[in-house]
Short mmCIF file of C-alpha atoms in Angstrom, two decimals:
data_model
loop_
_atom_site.label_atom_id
_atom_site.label_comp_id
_atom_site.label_asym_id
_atom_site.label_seq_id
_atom_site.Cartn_x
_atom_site.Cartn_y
_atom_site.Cartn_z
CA UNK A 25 -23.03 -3.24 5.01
CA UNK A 26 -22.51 -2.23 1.73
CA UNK A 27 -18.79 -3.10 0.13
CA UNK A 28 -16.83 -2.71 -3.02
CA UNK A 29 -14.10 -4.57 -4.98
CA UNK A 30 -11.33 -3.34 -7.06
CA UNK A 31 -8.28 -4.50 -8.67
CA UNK A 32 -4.98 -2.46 -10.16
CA UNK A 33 -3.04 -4.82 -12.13
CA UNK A 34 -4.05 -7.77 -10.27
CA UNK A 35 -3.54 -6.05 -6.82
CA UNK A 36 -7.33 -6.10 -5.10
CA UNK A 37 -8.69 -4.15 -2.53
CA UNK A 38 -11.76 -3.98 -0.80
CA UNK A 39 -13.23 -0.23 -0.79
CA UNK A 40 -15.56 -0.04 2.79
CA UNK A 41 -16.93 3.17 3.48
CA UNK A 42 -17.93 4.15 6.91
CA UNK A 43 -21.11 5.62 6.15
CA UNK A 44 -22.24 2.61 5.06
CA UNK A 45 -21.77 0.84 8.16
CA UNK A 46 -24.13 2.44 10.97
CA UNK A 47 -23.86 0.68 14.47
CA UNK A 48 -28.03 -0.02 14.22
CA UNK A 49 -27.18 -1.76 10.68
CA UNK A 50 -24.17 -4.22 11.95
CA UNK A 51 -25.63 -4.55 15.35
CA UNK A 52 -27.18 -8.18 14.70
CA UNK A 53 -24.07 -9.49 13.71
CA UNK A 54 -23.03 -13.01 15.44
CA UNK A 55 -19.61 -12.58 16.54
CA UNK A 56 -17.26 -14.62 18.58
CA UNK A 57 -15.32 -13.47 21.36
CA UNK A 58 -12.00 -12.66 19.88
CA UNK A 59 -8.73 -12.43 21.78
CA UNK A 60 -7.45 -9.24 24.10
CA UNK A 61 -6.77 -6.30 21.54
CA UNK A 62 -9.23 -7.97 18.42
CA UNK A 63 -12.50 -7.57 20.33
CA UNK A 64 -13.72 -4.47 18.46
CA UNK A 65 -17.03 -5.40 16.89
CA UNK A 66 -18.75 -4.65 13.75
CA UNK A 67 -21.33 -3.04 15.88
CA UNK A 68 -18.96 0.03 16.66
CA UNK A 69 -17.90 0.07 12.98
CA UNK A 70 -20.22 3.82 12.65
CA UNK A 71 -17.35 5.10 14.19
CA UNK A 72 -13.66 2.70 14.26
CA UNK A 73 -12.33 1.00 11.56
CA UNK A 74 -12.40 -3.14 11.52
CA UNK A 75 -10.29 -4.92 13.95
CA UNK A 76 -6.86 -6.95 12.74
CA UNK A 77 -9.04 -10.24 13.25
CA UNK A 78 -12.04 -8.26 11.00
CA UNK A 79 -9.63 -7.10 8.89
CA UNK A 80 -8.22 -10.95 8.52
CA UNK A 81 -11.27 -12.33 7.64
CA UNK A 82 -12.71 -9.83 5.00
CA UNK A 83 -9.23 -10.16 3.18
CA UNK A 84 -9.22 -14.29 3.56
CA UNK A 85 -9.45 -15.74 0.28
CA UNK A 86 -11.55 -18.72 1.59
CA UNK A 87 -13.51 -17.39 4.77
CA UNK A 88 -14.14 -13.78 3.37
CA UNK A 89 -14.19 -12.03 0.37
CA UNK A 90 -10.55 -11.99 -0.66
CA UNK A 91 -8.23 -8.73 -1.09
CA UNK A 92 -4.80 -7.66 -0.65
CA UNK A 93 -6.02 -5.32 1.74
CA UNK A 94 -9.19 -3.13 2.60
CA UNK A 95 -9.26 0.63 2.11
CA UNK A 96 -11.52 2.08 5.00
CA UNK A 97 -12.68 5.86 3.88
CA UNK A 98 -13.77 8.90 3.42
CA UNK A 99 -12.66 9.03 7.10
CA UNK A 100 -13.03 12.62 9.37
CA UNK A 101 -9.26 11.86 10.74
CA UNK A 102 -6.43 10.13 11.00
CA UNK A 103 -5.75 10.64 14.81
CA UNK A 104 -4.84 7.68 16.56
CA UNK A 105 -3.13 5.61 14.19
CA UNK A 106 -0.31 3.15 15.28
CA UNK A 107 2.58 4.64 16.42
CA UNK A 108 4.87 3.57 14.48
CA UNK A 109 2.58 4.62 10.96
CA UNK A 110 1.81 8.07 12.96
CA UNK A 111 4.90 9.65 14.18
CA UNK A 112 6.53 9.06 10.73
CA UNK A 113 3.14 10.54 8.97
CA UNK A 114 3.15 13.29 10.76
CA UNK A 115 6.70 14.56 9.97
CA UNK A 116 5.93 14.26 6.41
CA UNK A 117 2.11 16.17 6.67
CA UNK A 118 4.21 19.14 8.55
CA UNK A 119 6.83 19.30 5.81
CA UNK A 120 4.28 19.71 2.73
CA UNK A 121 2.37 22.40 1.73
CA UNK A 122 -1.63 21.90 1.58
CA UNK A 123 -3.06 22.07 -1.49
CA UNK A 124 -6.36 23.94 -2.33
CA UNK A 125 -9.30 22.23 -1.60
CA UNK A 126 -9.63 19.51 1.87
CA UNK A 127 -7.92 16.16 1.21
CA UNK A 128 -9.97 13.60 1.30
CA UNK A 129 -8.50 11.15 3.55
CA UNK A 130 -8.31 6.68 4.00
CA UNK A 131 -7.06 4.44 6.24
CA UNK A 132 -5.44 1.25 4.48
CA UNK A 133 -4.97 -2.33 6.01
CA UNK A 134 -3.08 -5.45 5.07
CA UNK A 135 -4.27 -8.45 4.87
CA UNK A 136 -2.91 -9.04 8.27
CA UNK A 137 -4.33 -6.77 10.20
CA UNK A 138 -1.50 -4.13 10.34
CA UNK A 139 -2.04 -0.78 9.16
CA UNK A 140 -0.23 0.17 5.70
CA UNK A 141 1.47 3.92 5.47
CA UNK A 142 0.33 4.45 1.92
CA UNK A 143 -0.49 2.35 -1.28
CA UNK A 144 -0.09 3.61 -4.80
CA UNK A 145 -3.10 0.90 -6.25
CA UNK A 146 -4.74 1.78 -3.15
CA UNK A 147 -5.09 4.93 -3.90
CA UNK A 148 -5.64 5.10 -7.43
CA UNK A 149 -8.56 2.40 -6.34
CA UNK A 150 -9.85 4.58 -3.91
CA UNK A 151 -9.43 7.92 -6.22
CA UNK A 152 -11.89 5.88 -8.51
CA UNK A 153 -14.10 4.93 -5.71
CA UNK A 154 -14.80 8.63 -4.93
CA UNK A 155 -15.32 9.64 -8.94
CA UNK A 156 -17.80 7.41 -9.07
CA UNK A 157 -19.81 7.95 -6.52
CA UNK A 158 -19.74 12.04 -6.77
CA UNK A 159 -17.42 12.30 -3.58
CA UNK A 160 -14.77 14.52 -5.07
CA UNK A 161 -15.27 17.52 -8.03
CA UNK A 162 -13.55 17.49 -10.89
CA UNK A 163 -10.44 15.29 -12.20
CA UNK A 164 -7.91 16.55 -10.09
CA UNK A 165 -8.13 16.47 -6.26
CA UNK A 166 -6.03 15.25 -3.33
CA UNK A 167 -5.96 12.55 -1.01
CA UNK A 168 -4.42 11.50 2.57
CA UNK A 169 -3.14 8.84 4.30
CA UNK A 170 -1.23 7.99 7.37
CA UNK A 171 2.04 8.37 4.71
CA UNK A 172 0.81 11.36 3.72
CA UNK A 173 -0.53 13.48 0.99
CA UNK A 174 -0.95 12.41 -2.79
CA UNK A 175 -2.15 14.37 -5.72
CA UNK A 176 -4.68 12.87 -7.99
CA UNK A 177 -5.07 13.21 -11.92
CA UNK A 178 -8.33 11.56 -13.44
CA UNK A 179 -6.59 11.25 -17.46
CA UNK A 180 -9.42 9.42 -18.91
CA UNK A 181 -12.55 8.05 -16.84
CA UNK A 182 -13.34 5.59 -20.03
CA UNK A 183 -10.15 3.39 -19.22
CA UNK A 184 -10.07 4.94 -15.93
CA UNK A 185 -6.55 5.92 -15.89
CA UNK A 186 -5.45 7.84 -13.32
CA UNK A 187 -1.50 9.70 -11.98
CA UNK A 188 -0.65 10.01 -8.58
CA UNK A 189 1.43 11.97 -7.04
CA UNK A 190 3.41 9.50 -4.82
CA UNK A 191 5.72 12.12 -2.72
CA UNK A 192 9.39 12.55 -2.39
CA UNK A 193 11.48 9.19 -2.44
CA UNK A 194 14.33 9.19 0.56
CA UNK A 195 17.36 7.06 0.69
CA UNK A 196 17.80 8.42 4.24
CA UNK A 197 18.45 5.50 6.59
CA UNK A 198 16.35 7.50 9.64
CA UNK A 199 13.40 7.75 7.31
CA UNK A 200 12.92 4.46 6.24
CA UNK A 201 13.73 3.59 8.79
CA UNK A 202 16.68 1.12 8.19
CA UNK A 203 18.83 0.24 11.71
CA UNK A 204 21.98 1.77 12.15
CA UNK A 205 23.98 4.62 11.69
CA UNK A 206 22.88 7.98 9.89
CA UNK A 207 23.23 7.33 6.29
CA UNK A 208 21.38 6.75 2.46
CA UNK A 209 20.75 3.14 2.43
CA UNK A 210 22.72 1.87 -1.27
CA UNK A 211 24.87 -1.26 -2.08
CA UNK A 212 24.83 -2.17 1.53
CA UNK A 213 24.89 -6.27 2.65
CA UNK A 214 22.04 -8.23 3.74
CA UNK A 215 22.87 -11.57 5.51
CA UNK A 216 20.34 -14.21 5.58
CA UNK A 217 22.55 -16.55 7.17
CA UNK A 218 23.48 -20.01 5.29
CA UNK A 219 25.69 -18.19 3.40
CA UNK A 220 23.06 -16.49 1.40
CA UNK A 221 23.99 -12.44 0.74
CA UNK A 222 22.02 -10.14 -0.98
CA UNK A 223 23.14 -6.33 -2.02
CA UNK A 224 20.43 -3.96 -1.57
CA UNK A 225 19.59 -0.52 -1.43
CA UNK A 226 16.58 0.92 0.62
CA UNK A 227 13.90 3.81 0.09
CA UNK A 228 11.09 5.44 1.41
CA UNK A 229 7.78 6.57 -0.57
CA UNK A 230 5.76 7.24 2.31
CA UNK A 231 6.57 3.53 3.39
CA UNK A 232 9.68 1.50 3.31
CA UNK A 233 11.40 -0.91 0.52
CA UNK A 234 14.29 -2.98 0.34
CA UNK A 235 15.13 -3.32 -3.30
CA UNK A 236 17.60 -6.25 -4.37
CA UNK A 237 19.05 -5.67 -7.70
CA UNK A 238 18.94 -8.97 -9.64
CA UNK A 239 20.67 -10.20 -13.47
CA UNK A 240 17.42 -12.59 -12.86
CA UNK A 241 14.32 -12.60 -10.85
CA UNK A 242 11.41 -14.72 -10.53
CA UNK A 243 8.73 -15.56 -8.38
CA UNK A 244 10.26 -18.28 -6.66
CA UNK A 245 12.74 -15.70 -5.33
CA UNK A 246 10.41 -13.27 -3.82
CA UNK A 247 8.55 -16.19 -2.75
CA UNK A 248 11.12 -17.80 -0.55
CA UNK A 249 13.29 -15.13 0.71
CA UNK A 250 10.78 -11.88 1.21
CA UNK A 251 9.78 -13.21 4.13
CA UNK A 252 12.98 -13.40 5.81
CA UNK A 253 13.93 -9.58 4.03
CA UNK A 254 10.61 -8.20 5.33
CA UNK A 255 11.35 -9.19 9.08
CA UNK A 256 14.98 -9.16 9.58
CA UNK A 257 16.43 -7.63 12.37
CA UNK A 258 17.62 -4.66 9.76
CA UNK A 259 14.62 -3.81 9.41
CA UNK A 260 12.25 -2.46 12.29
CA UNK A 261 9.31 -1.37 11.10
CA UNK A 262 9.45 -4.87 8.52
CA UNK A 263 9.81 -3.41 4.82
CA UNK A 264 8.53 -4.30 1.93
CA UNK A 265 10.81 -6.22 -0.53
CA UNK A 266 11.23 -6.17 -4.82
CA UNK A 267 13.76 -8.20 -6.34
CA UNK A 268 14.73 -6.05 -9.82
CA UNK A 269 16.07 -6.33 -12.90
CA UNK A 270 17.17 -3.76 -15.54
CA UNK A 271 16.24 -4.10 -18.62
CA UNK A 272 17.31 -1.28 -20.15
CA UNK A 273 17.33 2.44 -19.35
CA UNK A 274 13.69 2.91 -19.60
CA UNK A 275 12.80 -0.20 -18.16
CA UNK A 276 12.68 -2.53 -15.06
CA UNK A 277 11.07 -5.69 -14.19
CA UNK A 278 10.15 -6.44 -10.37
CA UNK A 279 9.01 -9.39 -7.93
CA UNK A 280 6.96 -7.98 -5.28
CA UNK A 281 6.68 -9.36 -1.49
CA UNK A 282 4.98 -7.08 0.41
CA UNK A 283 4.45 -6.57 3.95
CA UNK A 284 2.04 -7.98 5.54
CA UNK A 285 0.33 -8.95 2.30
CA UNK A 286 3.00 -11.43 0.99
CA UNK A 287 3.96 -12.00 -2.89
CA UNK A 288 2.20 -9.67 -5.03
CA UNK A 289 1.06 -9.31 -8.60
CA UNK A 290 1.39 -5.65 -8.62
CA UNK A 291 2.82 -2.77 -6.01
CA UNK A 292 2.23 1.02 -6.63
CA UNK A 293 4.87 2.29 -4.09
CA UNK A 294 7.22 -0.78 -5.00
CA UNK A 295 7.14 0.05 -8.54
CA UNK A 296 8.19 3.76 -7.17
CA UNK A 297 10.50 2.95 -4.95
CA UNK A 298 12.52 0.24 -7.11
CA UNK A 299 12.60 3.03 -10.24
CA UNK A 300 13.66 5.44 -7.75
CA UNK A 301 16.76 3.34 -6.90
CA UNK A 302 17.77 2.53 -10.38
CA UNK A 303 17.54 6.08 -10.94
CA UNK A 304 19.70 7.09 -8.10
CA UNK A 305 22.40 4.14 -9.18
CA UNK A 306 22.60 5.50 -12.55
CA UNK A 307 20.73 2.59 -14.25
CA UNK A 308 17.62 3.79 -15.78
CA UNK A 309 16.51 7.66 -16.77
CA UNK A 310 13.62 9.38 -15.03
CA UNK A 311 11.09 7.78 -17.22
CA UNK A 312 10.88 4.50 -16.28
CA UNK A 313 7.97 1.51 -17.14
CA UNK A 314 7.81 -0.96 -14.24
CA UNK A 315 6.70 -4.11 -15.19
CA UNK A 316 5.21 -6.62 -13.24
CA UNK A 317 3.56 -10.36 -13.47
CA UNK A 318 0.24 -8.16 -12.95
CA UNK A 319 1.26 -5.45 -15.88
CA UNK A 320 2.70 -1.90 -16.19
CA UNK A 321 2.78 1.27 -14.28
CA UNK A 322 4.55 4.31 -15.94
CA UNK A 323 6.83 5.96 -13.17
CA UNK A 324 8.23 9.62 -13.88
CA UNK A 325 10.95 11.07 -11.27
CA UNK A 326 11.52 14.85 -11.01
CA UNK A 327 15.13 16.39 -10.05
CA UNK A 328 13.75 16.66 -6.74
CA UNK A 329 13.19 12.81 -6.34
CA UNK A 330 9.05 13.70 -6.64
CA UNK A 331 7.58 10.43 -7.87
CA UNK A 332 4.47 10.37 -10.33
CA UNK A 333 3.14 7.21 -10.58
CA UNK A 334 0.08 6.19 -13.77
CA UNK A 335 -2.16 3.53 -14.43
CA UNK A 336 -5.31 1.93 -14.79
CA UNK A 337 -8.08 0.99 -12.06
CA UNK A 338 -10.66 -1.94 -12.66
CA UNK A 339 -13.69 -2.43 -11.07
CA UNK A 340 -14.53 -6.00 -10.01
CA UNK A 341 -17.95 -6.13 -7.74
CA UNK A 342 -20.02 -4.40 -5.23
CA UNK A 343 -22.39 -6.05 -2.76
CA UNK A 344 -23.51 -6.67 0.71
CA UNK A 345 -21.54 -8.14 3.65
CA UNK A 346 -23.68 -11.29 5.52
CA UNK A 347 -23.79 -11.31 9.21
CA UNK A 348 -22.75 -14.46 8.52
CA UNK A 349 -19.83 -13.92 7.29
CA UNK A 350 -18.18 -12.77 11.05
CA UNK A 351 -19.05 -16.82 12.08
CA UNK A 352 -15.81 -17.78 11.10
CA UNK A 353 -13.80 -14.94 12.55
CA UNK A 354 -12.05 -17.35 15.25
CA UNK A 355 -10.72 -19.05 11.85
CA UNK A 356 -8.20 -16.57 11.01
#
């Protein structure tokens, strides 16, 4: 039960890959009866990704190994995903055109459980995963999630550096998908109630953002009210929040709370989302450096509103999972 750990900029995921987890190898692990919906077993990992309550537990920082969220491939297919991550994904697949060569596909999970449309450290994580281990040919290849496809530039394997192609950003209320009438999602209201307001414009990268343009940000701010931003009523699919600031018109600073992760050093697909809305309010030009308490991403936006996203990848451990481990799986 073989696992890896990576980290982009401070944001860590676990790599598992299926092959490496054959129902005669998990089969003596002790596991506790979990609730209605969480009972999938290790056992039937060969073939199904972990549970939410497996999922939990990897990602706990105390219990498991820690991560912002596990990356579960080379997978066959992505049939079967969650409704609300599939219909969405498949619109998108339809609309683009297939590359040359099969895409190599991954499931991603929060830390809660929930399934994750797409993650731009994710898959820059995972696009290193499969270079090293002689999964993919070449430095340029293409991968696939439930958000859809992403292109894949290896620019130096010493520092391992890597550009992905994040997809088309949308302002398109019906896309995001932000409640309400047909409409793009910019300078609209947000009440939190207690007279607290927040102007904010939404996107879509493959998965959805609320961005909250800021003089000031700070952690404290994503800290206390992403929560209430990434659940409200507004919202409901929940979205992932970034409180930004410009700094000038080729950079922007951002707070990250994501969904169903919480506050975060470092966000792929927030850094392309929140450059994609300063772009679209006039703010910043189409090369834009996010940066974040985890470090910088360089963000490039096309006339078309294609988002290219680079960075670095860091490789933290690899080991074994204990049977042990699943003990503590009523803990979470």
């Amino acid at each position: 039960m073989k696992f890896y750990k990576y980290h982009a900029l401070g944001n860590d995921y676990l790599v598992l890959n299926p092959a490496d987890f054959p129902a005669q190898a998990t089969s003596a692990c002790k596991l506790l009866d979990g609730p209605a919906g969480n009972d999938r077993t290790p056992s039937k990992w060969g073939s199904a990704p972990p549970s939410e309550a497996e999922v939990r537990l990897l990602c706990h920082r105390h219990y498991g190994l820690g991560s912002d969220g596990i990356l579960w491939g080379p997978v066959e297919t992505l049939d079967n995903v969650a409704d609300a991550v599939g219909d969405r994904a498949k619109q998108d697949n339809a609309a683009q055109p297939r590359p040359n060569g099969r895409p190599r596909m991954l499931r991603i999970y929060n830390p809660d459980g929930s399934e994750a449309e797409k993650s731009g450290n994710g898959l820059r994580i995972f696009a290193r995963y499969l270079a090293e281990h002689g999964l993919v040919q070449g430095d340029t290849f293409t991968l696939q999630t439930v958000g859809g496809l992403a292109r894949v530039e290896i620019i130096d394997r010493a520092a391992w550096r890597l550009c992905i192609g994040m997809g088309r950003a949308t302002f398109a209320s019906a896309e995001i998908p932000v409640a309400g009438p047909s409409r793009d999602v910019l300078g609209e209201s947000l009440d939190l109630g207690r007279d607290r307001h927040f102007s904010f414009c939404a996107a879509s990268v493959g998965n959805p953002h609320c961005v909250v343009p800021l003089p000031e940000i700070s952690e404290e701010l994503a800290r206390r009210y992403g929560p209430e931003i990434e659940t409200h009523p507004l919202f409901p699919n929940r979205i992932n929040v970034q409180f930004m600031q410009v700094i000038d018109r080729a950079n922007i600073r951002i707070e990250i709370w994501e969904r169903g992760a919480g506050y975060t050093l470092a966000s792929g697909t927030s850094s392309s989302a929140a450059a994609a809305v300063a772009h679209r309010l006039g703010l910043v030009d189409s090369q834009v450096t996010v940066h974040m308490p985890g470090g910088t991403l360089e963000i490039n936006i096309a006339p078309d509103w294609e988002i290219t996203l680079t960075g670095t990848v860091t490789k933290v451990s690899e080991g074994q999972l204990s049977p042990d481990l699943f003990s503590f799986l009523d803990r979470v």
